[in-house]
């Protein structure tokens, strides 16, 4: 009877060697863009990437029809063109390689306010 008690206790211990484990993300990676959706022509504007979920330490890649540059890793700055609808896109990649992409249309006109959400 005493031996059986030790056997049960030993069976409850699992030992893994040579295994790797990455805990699953608590949420799916998601990125959105906040900032101007309408802007007057030829004014400076900035847009912000908002990342949630995934596994921390994100990298962001910005692109789009408005000729600008990342202001910081999570902000994009550009002087708006003369007129039209342009799109700003950001792709977020998390530590595990999961990606999500967001695109924001920006309407440019001579009569719009400086940078309006």
XYZ file of C-alpha atoms in Angstrom:
117
model
C 0.000 0.000 0.000
C 2.838 2.352 0.816
C 4.473 1.624 -2.569
C 1.247 2.486 -4.427
C 1.178 5.939 -2.789
C 4.663 6.703 -4.095
C 3.791 5.454 -7.554
C 0.797 7.799 -7.836
C 2.885 10.767 -6.680
C 5.592 9.949 -9.217
C 3.049 9.590 -12.038
C 1.885 13.171 -11.488
C 5.303 14.593 -12.437
C 5.981 15.142 -16.141
C 9.497 15.936 -17.261
C 10.179 17.233 -20.770
C 13.671 17.590 -22.125
C 14.631 19.225 -25.382
C 11.154 20.726 -25.829
C 10.453 24.371 -26.548
C 7.298 26.149 -25.541
C 5.934 29.523 -26.513
C 2.790 30.440 -24.628
C -0.104 31.311 -26.914
C -0.998 34.958 -27.294
C -3.926 36.036 -25.182
C -5.545 37.793 -28.134
C -5.124 37.756 -31.874
C -2.799 40.495 -33.109
C -4.761 43.525 -34.305
C -3.633 46.890 -35.667
C -5.696 49.995 -36.418
C -4.771 53.484 -37.613
C -6.035 56.626 -35.914
C -5.628 60.097 -37.327
C -6.927 62.211 -40.165
C -9.548 60.759 -42.477
C -9.986 64.138 -44.184
C -7.365 66.818 -44.643
C -6.764 70.048 -46.469
C -4.257 69.903 -49.318
C -0.585 70.517 -48.557
C -0.714 70.417 -44.731
C 1.335 68.204 -42.374
C -0.593 65.394 -40.659
C 0.298 62.392 -38.511
C -1.326 58.993 -38.093
C -0.933 56.615 -35.155
C -0.778 52.792 -35.240
C -2.624 51.132 -32.357
C -1.581 47.516 -31.758
C -3.318 45.063 -29.425
C -2.967 41.346 -28.767
C -0.245 39.141 -30.096
C 3.085 38.828 -28.345
C 4.896 42.070 -27.476
C 7.772 43.758 -29.246
C 6.001 44.711 -32.460
C 7.542 45.990 -35.658
C 5.558 48.253 -37.957
C 5.940 48.766 -41.703
C 4.199 51.846 -43.162
C 3.298 52.423 -46.825
C 0.739 54.264 -48.861
C -0.175 56.787 -51.502
C 0.757 59.756 -49.322
C 4.475 60.334 -49.594
C 5.626 60.430 -45.983
C 7.839 58.653 -43.514
C 7.576 57.026 -40.111
C 7.790 59.736 -37.461
C 8.521 57.064 -34.877
C 7.880 53.319 -34.933
C 4.163 53.817 -34.242
C 3.543 57.174 -36.004
C 3.553 58.139 -39.676
C 3.895 61.761 -40.815
C 3.272 63.273 -44.233
C 2.381 66.517 -45.944
C -0.826 65.854 -47.822
C -0.903 66.029 -51.637
C -3.026 68.432 -53.705
C -6.285 66.434 -53.856
C -7.827 62.990 -54.098
C -8.301 59.944 -51.905
C -5.135 58.310 -50.689
C -4.541 55.274 -48.515
C -2.112 54.789 -45.653
C -1.279 51.206 -44.716
C 0.539 49.772 -41.723
C 1.483 46.137 -41.151
C 2.254 45.050 -37.587
C 4.357 41.951 -36.892
C 4.650 40.519 -33.401
C 7.472 38.589 -31.743
C 6.074 35.255 -33.042
C 5.771 36.464 -36.662
C 1.990 36.948 -36.597
C 0.925 39.886 -38.786
C -2.067 42.161 -39.204
C -2.560 45.013 -41.670
C -4.747 48.122 -41.469
C -5.492 50.636 -44.212
C -6.957 54.104 -43.690
C -8.408 56.161 -46.559
C -7.614 59.882 -46.408
C -9.692 62.315 -48.477
C -7.743 65.423 -49.472
C -9.472 68.604 -50.638
C -8.927 72.369 -50.745
C -11.872 72.938 -48.371
C -11.281 70.320 -45.665
C -10.007 71.271 -42.231
C -6.281 70.892 -41.528
C -6.326 67.251 -40.293
C -9.696 65.798 -39.296
C -10.379 62.351 -37.884
